[in-house]
mmCIF file of C-alpha atoms and ligand atoms in Angstrom:
data_model
loop_
_atom_site.group_PDB
_atom_site.id
_atom_site.type_symbol
_atom_site.label_atom_id
_atom_site.label_comp_id
_atom_site.label_asym_id
_atom_site.label_seq_id
_atom_site.Cartn_x
_atom_site.Cartn_y
_atom_site.Cartn_z
ATOM 1 C CA UNK E 1 -8.236 -11.558 8.411
ATOM 2 C CA UNK E 2 -4.802 -10.085 9.185
ATOM 3 C CA UNK E 3 -1.995 -11.317 11.422
ATOM 4 C CA UNK E 4 -0.606 -8.939 14.040
ATOM 5 C CA UNK E 5 2.551 -9.406 16.087
ATOM 6 C CA UNK E 6 2.084 -7.767 19.455
ATOM 7 C CA UNK E 7 4.969 -7.329 21.842
ATOM 8 C CA UNK E 8 3.386 -7.130 25.296
ATOM 9 C CA UNK E 9 -0.079 -8.563 24.790
ATOM 10 C CA UNK E 10 -0.098 -10.178 28.232
ATOM 11 C CA UNK E 11 -0.941 -7.075 30.271
ATOM 12 C CA UNK E 12 -2.297 -3.545 30.201
ATOM 13 C CA UNK E 13 -2.986 -1.780 26.913
ATOM 14 C CA UNK E 14 -1.460 -4.658 24.917
ATOM 15 C CA UNK E 15 -3.833 -7.164 26.502
ATOM 16 C CA UNK E 16 -6.851 -4.952 25.775
ATOM 17 C CA UNK E 17 -5.622 -4.566 22.174
ATOM 18 C CA UNK E 18 -5.121 -8.328 21.834
ATOM 19 C CA UNK E 19 -8.761 -8.858 22.807
ATOM 20 C CA UNK E 20 -9.936 -6.216 20.316
ATOM 21 C CA UNK E 21 -7.790 -7.574 17.452
ATOM 22 C CA UNK E 22 -8.881 -11.167 18.084
ATOM 23 C CA UNK E 23 -12.446 -10.217 17.147
ATOM 24 C CA UNK E 24 -11.352 -10.108 13.486
ATOM 25 C CA UNK E 25 -7.701 -11.130 13.223
ATOM 26 C CA UNK E 26 -4.924 -13.514 14.265
ATOM 27 C CA UNK E 27 -2.554 -12.327 17.006
ATOM 28 C CA UNK E 28 0.972 -13.558 17.705
ATOM 29 C CA UNK E 29 1.921 -12.375 21.191
ATOM 30 C CA UNK E 30 5.470 -12.024 22.470
ATOM 31 C CA UNK E 31 5.944 -11.364 26.191
ATOM 32 C CA UNK E 32 7.699 -12.843 29.203
ATOM 33 C CA UNK E 33 4.486 -14.093 30.837
ATOM 34 C CA UNK E 34 1.647 -15.972 29.160
ATOM 35 C CA UNK E 35 -1.527 -13.950 28.483
ATOM 36 C CA UNK E 36 -4.595 -15.203 30.352
ATOM 37 C CA UNK E 37 -6.586 -15.132 27.116
ATOM 38 C CA UNK E 38 -7.458 -18.312 25.305
ATOM 39 C CA UNK E 39 -8.482 -18.039 21.666
ATOM 40 C CA UNK E 40 -7.883 -20.252 18.658
ATOM 41 C CA UNK E 41 -6.360 -17.307 16.765
ATOM 42 C CA UNK E 42 -3.907 -16.357 19.530
ATOM 43 C CA UNK E 43 -0.378 -17.751 19.548
ATOM 44 C CA UNK E 44 2.088 -16.969 22.345
ATOM 45 C CA UNK E 45 5.893 -16.910 22.349
ATOM 46 C CA UNK E 46 7.572 -16.504 25.741
ATOM 47 C CA UNK E 47 10.486 -14.123 25.186
ATOM 48 C CA UNK E 48 12.225 -11.221 26.889
ATOM 49 C CA UNK E 49 12.767 -8.939 23.908
ATOM 50 C CA UNK E 50 15.790 -7.256 25.475
ATOM 51 C CA UNK E 51 17.639 -10.425 26.460
ATOM 52 C CA UNK E 52 16.666 -13.113 23.964
ATOM 53 C CA UNK E 53 16.517 -13.686 20.228
ATOM 54 C CA UNK E 54 13.077 -12.937 18.837
ATOM 55 C CA UNK E 55 10.989 -15.883 17.661
ATOM 56 C CA UNK E 56 10.930 -16.739 14.003
ATOM 57 C CA UNK E 57 7.616 -15.691 12.444
ATOM 58 C CA UNK E 58 6.840 -16.343 8.794
ATOM 59 C CA UNK E 59 4.178 -13.789 7.962
ATOM 60 C CA UNK E 60 2.534 -10.746 9.555
ATOM 61 C CA UNK E 61 0.648 -7.613 8.529
ATOM 62 C CA UNK E 62 1.303 -5.472 11.575
ATOM 63 C CA UNK E 63 3.573 -4.964 14.572
ATOM 64 C CA UNK E 64 2.698 -3.351 17.891
ATOM 65 C CA UNK E 65 5.351 -2.671 20.532
ATOM 66 C CA UNK E 66 3.902 -2.118 24.043
ATOM 67 C CA UNK E 67 6.738 -2.463 26.612
ATOM 68 C CA UNK E 68 7.489 0.760 28.457
ATOM 69 C CA UNK E 69 8.439 2.230 31.815
ATOM 70 C CA UNK E 70 7.404 4.846 34.362
ATOM 71 C CA UNK E 71 10.484 5.743 36.368
ATOM 72 C CA UNK E 72 9.781 9.105 38.001
ATOM 73 C CA UNK E 73 12.589 10.680 40.054
ATOM 74 C CA UNK E 74 14.230 14.089 40.439
ATOM 75 C CA UNK E 75 17.211 14.490 38.114
ATOM 76 C CA UNK E 76 19.569 14.352 41.109
ATOM 77 C CA UNK E 77 18.393 10.790 41.803
ATOM 78 C CA UNK E 78 18.248 9.545 38.214
ATOM 79 C CA UNK E 79 21.394 7.564 37.436
ATOM 80 C CA UNK E 80 22.832 7.195 33.950
ATOM 81 C CA UNK E 81 21.723 3.577 34.180
ATOM 82 C CA UNK E 82 18.124 4.760 34.702
ATOM 83 C CA UNK E 83 18.391 6.706 31.440
ATOM 84 C CA UNK E 84 19.989 3.712 29.690
ATOM 85 C CA UNK E 85 17.313 1.307 30.999
ATOM 86 C CA UNK E 86 14.470 3.557 29.891
ATOM 87 C CA UNK E 87 16.075 4.037 26.476
ATOM 88 C CA UNK E 88 16.599 0.305 26.133
ATOM 89 C CA UNK E 89 13.050 -0.843 26.885
ATOM 90 C CA UNK E 90 11.255 2.044 25.140
ATOM 91 C CA UNK E 91 13.445 2.660 22.077
ATOM 92 C CA UNK E 92 15.989 -0.099 21.453
ATOM 93 C CA UNK E 93 13.471 -2.889 22.118
ATOM 94 C CA UNK E 94 11.175 -1.338 19.508
ATOM 95 C CA UNK E 95 14.062 -0.897 17.054
ATOM 96 C CA UNK E 96 15.109 -4.535 17.534
ATOM 97 C CA UNK E 97 11.560 -5.787 16.849
ATOM 98 C CA UNK E 98 11.068 -3.530 13.805
ATOM 99 C CA UNK E 99 14.418 -4.577 12.302
ATOM 100 C CA UNK E 100 13.742 -8.229 12.990
ATOM 101 C CA UNK E 101 10.269 -8.311 11.434
ATOM 102 C CA UNK E 102 10.680 -5.657 8.702
ATOM 103 C CA UNK E 103 11.152 -8.157 5.881
ATOM 104 C CA UNK E 104 7.934 -10.042 6.668
ATOM 105 C CA UNK E 105 6.017 -6.794 7.214
ATOM 106 C CA UNK E 106 7.114 -5.612 3.760
ATOM 107 C CA UNK E 107 5.349 -8.665 2.340
ATOM 108 C CA UNK E 108 2.254 -8.113 4.509
ATOM 109 C CA UNK E 109 -1.171 -6.828 3.506
ATOM 110 C CA UNK E 110 -1.431 -3.029 4.099
ATOM 111 C CA UNK E 111 1.215 -3.332 6.822
ATOM 112 C CA UNK E 112 1.471 -0.955 9.750
ATOM 113 C CA UNK E 113 3.467 -0.485 12.941
ATOM 114 C CA UNK E 114 2.272 1.076 16.179
ATOM 115 C CA UNK E 115 4.464 2.341 19.026
ATOM 116 C CA UNK E 116 3.665 4.059 22.330
ATOM 117 C CA UNK E 117 4.943 7.411 23.522
ATOM 118 C CA UNK E 118 3.602 9.471 26.474
ATOM 119 C CA UNK E 119 2.133 12.923 27.088
ATOM 120 C CA UNK E 120 5.381 13.663 28.976
ATOM 121 C CA UNK E 121 7.215 14.073 25.640
ATOM 122 C CA UNK E 122 5.209 17.224 24.884
ATOM 123 C CA UNK E 123 4.266 18.424 28.374
ATOM 124 C CA UNK E 124 7.170 19.272 30.657
ATOM 125 C CA UNK E 125 6.548 17.670 34.057
ATOM 126 C CA UNK E 126 8.929 17.397 37.010
ATOM 127 C CA UNK E 127 10.591 13.991 37.579
ATOM 128 C CA UNK E 128 9.923 12.800 33.990
ATOM 129 C CA UNK E 129 13.410 13.538 32.562
ATOM 130 C CA UNK E 130 14.332 9.943 31.810
ATOM 131 C CA UNK E 131 11.023 8.719 30.384
ATOM 132 C CA UNK E 132 10.456 11.971 28.434
ATOM 133 C CA UNK E 133 13.915 11.588 26.877
ATOM 134 C CA UNK E 134 13.277 7.962 25.903
ATOM 135 C CA UNK E 135 9.765 8.540 24.542
ATOM 136 C CA UNK E 136 10.979 11.560 22.555
ATOM 137 C CA UNK E 137 13.264 8.993 20.913
ATOM 138 C CA UNK E 138 10.198 6.880 20.101
ATOM 139 C CA UNK E 139 8.557 9.923 18.503
ATOM 140 C CA UNK E 140 11.674 10.620 16.408
ATOM 141 C CA UNK E 141 11.702 6.994 15.310
ATOM 142 C CA UNK E 142 8.066 7.227 14.178
ATOM 143 C CA UNK E 143 8.719 10.374 12.138
ATOM 144 C CA UNK E 144 11.877 9.064 10.544
ATOM 145 C CA UNK E 145 10.595 5.577 9.731
ATOM 146 C CA UNK E 146 7.275 7.014 8.544
ATOM 147 C CA UNK E 147 9.220 8.703 5.763
ATOM 148 C CA UNK E 148 11.637 5.849 5.162
ATOM 149 C CA UNK E 149 9.036 3.091 4.940
ATOM 150 C CA UNK E 150 6.455 5.035 2.897
ATOM 151 C CA UNK E 151 4.484 4.142 0.895
ATOM 152 C CA UNK E 152 4.667 0.481 1.862
ATOM 153 C CA UNK E 153 4.487 0.432 5.671
ATOM 154 C CA UNK E 154 2.684 2.965 7.871
ATOM 155 C CA UNK E 155 3.951 3.718 11.378
ATOM 156 C CA UNK E 156 2.268 5.774 14.118
ATOM 157 C CA UNK E 157 2.360 6.197 17.876
ATOM 158 C CA UNK E 158 -0.176 6.859 20.586
ATOM 159 C CA UNK E 159 0.974 9.162 23.389
ATOM 160 C CA UNK E 160 -1.359 8.358 26.278
ATOM 161 C CA UNK E 161 -1.788 10.162 29.555
ATOM 162 C CA UNK E 162 -2.180 8.071 32.735
ATOM 163 C CA UNK E 163 -3.836 4.767 31.855
ATOM 164 C CA UNK E 164 -5.202 2.339 34.420
ATOM 165 C CA UNK E 165 -2.723 -0.554 34.035
ATOM 166 C CA UNK E 166 -0.164 -2.294 36.262
ATOM 167 C CA UNK E 167 2.491 0.046 34.930
ATOM 168 C CA UNK E 168 0.636 3.054 36.370
ATOM 169 C CA UNK E 169 -0.500 1.334 39.575
ATOM 170 C CA UNK E 170 1.803 3.459 41.772
ATOM 171 C CA UNK E 171 0.177 6.629 40.403
ATOM 172 C CA UNK E 172 -3.344 5.288 41.028
ATOM 173 C CA UNK E 173 -2.796 3.438 44.294
ATOM 174 C CA UNK E 174 -5.608 5.039 46.295
ATOM 175 C CA UNK E 175 -8.824 7.012 45.794
ATOM 176 C CA UNK E 176 -7.179 10.328 46.676
ATOM 177 C CA UNK E 177 -4.520 9.855 43.979
ATOM 178 C CA UNK E 178 -7.171 8.820 41.443
ATOM 179 C CA UNK E 179 -9.174 11.960 42.306
ATOM 180 C CA UNK E 180 -6.108 14.215 41.950
ATOM 181 C CA UNK E 181 -5.207 12.720 38.579
ATOM 182 C CA UNK E 182 -8.807 12.989 37.357
ATOM 183 C CA UNK E 183 -8.933 16.624 38.458
ATOM 184 C CA UNK E 184 -5.670 17.590 36.718
ATOM 185 C CA UNK E 185 -7.121 16.616 33.335
ATOM 186 C CA UNK E 186 -9.416 19.150 31.567
ATOM 187 C CA UNK E 187 -11.723 16.290 30.492
ATOM 188 C CA UNK E 188 -11.899 15.201 34.173
ATOM 189 C CA UNK E 189 -10.836 11.653 33.501
ATOM 190 C CA UNK E 190 -7.824 9.476 32.841
ATOM 191 C CA UNK E 191 -7.628 6.555 30.430
ATOM 192 C CA UNK E 192 -8.689 2.940 30.608
ATOM 193 C CA UNK E 193 -6.764 0.413 28.484
ATOM 194 C CA UNK E 194 -9.836 -0.411 26.378
ATOM 195 C CA UNK E 195 -10.166 3.080 24.906
ATOM 196 C CA UNK E 196 -6.447 3.166 24.058
ATOM 197 C CA UNK E 197 -6.817 -0.272 22.435
ATOM 198 C CA UNK E 198 -9.691 0.991 20.291
ATOM 199 C CA UNK E 199 -7.591 3.925 19.057
ATOM 200 C CA UNK E 200 -4.760 1.472 18.343
ATOM 201 C CA UNK E 201 -7.128 -0.790 16.404
ATOM 202 C CA UNK E 202 -8.201 2.198 14.279
ATOM 203 C CA UNK E 203 -4.602 3.257 13.537
ATOM 204 C CA UNK E 204 -3.675 -0.275 12.484
ATOM 205 C CA UNK E 205 -6.721 -0.630 10.258
ATOM 206 C CA UNK E 206 -7.465 0.287 6.665
ATOM 207 C CA UNK E 207 -9.523 3.231 7.986
ATOM 208 C CA UNK E 208 -6.185 4.913 8.826
ATOM 209 C CA UNK E 209 -4.672 4.223 5.382
ATOM 210 C CA UNK E 210 -3.807 7.936 4.946
ATOM 211 C CA UNK E 211 -2.161 8.343 8.370
ATOM 212 C CA UNK E 212 1.541 7.711 8.953
ATOM 213 C CA UNK E 213 4.341 9.332 10.940
ATOM 214 C CA UNK E 214 1.857 10.757 13.470
ATOM 215 C CA UNK E 215 1.865 10.904 17.238
ATOM 216 C CA UNK E 216 -1.654 10.825 18.654
ATOM 217 C CA UNK E 217 -2.062 12.538 21.994
ATOM 218 C CA UNK E 218 -4.706 10.682 24.026
ATOM 219 C CA UNK E 219 -4.286 13.329 26.673
ATOM 220 C CA UNK E 220 -7.733 13.926 28.226
ATOM 221 C CA UNK E 221 -6.899 17.562 27.441
ATOM 222 C CA UNK E 222 -3.815 17.848 29.658
ATOM 223 C CA UNK E 223 -1.398 18.734 26.834
ATOM 224 C CA UNK E 224 -3.881 20.505 24.584
ATOM 225 C CA UNK E 225 -5.919 22.756 26.928
ATOM 226 C CA UNK E 226 -5.145 25.319 29.601
ATOM 227 C CA UNK E 227 -8.380 26.087 31.441
HETATM 228 N N1 NAP L 301 -0.031 3.093 31.710
HETATM 229 C C1 NAP L 301 0.216 4.397 31.561
HETATM 230 O O1 NAP L 301 -0.200 5.241 32.384
HETATM 231 C C2 NAP L 301 0.983 4.895 30.372
HETATM 232 C C3 NAP L 301 1.114 6.278 30.210
HETATM 233 C C4 NAP L 301 1.869 6.750 29.122
HETATM 234 C C5 NAP L 301 2.437 5.886 28.219
HETATM 235 N N2 NAP L 301 2.276 4.527 28.414
HETATM 236 C C6 NAP L 301 2.942 3.623 27.465
HETATM 237 O O2 NAP L 301 2.002 2.712 26.913
HETATM 238 C C7 NAP L 301 2.648 1.456 26.664
HETATM 239 C C8 NAP L 301 1.836 0.324 27.296
HETATM 240 O O3 NAP L 301 1.748 0.594 28.689
HETATM 241 P P1 NAP L 301 1.015 -0.387 29.723
HETATM 242 O O4 NAP L 301 0.596 0.468 30.858
HETATM 243 O O5 NAP L 301 0.019 -1.242 29.030
HETATM 244 O O6 NAP L 301 2.254 -1.301 30.184
HETATM 245 P P2 NAP L 301 2.258 -2.683 31.018
HETATM 246 O O7 NAP L 301 0.963 -2.855 31.733
HETATM 247 O O8 NAP L 301 3.543 -2.664 31.791
HETATM 248 O O9 NAP L 301 2.355 -3.799 29.862
HETATM 249 C C9 NAP L 301 3.557 -3.917 29.138
HETATM 250 C C10 NAP L 301 3.555 -5.191 28.332
HETATM 251 O O10 NAP L 301 4.866 -5.354 27.758
HETATM 252 C C11 NAP L 301 5.397 -6.621 28.119
HETATM 253 N N3 NAP L 301 6.846 -6.500 28.334
HETATM 254 C C12 NAP L 301 7.488 -5.645 29.174
HETATM 255 N N4 NAP L 301 8.812 -5.836 29.122
HETATM 256 C C13 NAP L 301 9.019 -6.833 28.228
HETATM 257 C C14 NAP L 301 10.162 -7.495 27.752
HETATM 258 N N5 NAP L 301 11.409 -7.168 28.184
HETATM 259 N N6 NAP L 301 10.035 -8.494 26.840
HETATM 260 C C15 NAP L 301 8.803 -8.840 26.401
HETATM 261 N N7 NAP L 301 7.660 -8.245 26.817
HETATM 262 C C16 NAP L 301 7.762 -7.260 27.720
HETATM 263 C C17 NAP L 301 4.673 -7.012 29.390
HETATM 264 O O11 NAP L 301 4.551 -8.431 29.485
HETATM 265 P P3 NAP L 301 5.434 -9.357 30.475
HETATM 266 O O12 NAP L 301 5.586 -8.619 31.756
HETATM 267 O O13 NAP L 301 4.622 -10.598 30.515
HETATM 268 O O14 NAP L 301 6.734 -9.534 29.742
HETATM 269 C C18 NAP L 301 3.276 -6.428 29.152
HETATM 270 O O15 NAP L 301 2.486 -7.331 28.411
HETATM 271 C C19 NAP L 301 4.064 1.585 27.237
HETATM 272 O O16 NAP L 301 4.967 1.848 26.200
HETATM 273 C C20 NAP L 301 3.975 2.772 28.166
HETATM 274 O O17 NAP L 301 5.210 3.463 28.282
HETATM 275 C C21 NAP L 301 1.563 4.031 29.462
#
């Protein structure tokens, strides 16, 4: 049984991953709100990772950073503060958590780190300038730290397309929008948090012992195929 620190296990993909990990492991969740999951192996720390000191944790074998943003506007309406905010929550929050917990991860069992990017880092899409810039930073971090932390700690990222969570609720707010998004993807679907959580579980596990520094497109074909 391993111990995973998850930043953002209260909602969305992080919540689905918390439920998957709890089947075999202990989970220490850090988020502003309390997860509505009760399990003897789940511990919760209320904390805003950008504004507060991170809780002291004595031992862990993995770290998952889930906070992110979807702030879609034309470049003429994106302020420098929008870029700073997106960089802060997507990149600096992850850096802060990795730096804070690196020493305990180094002592962990087959330790690994998982971050989240987006398909918008690879696929140019209008109105994504700020989030694509920030998530490209996440991808650079994964590559760089993959090399720096080898062979002790593995680090990977999943780059999902639209996933049915609160964060994406504006993009999926009615049946017409859901149909349009489904249709734009070559596999004629978008993601549910459970399938992203299962990929995350694999990347954190021993089964992925040979995989580090990689960005996994869960793209339903939208980056990979032109039909
Ligand atoms: N959903 C999509 O369509 C989509 C697409 C591409 C990429 N992604 C990426 O996938 C990742 C997960 O997305 P999601 O849709 O699951 O997001 P979500 O539903 O917004 O969940 C984010 C989690 O992070 C926590 N969180 C946010 N800000 C925090 C802070 N300052 N301090 C502590 N915890 C914080 C939230 O908990 P509290 O609110 O309780 O703090 C929540 O548990 C993100 O990095 C996102 O950019 C998502």
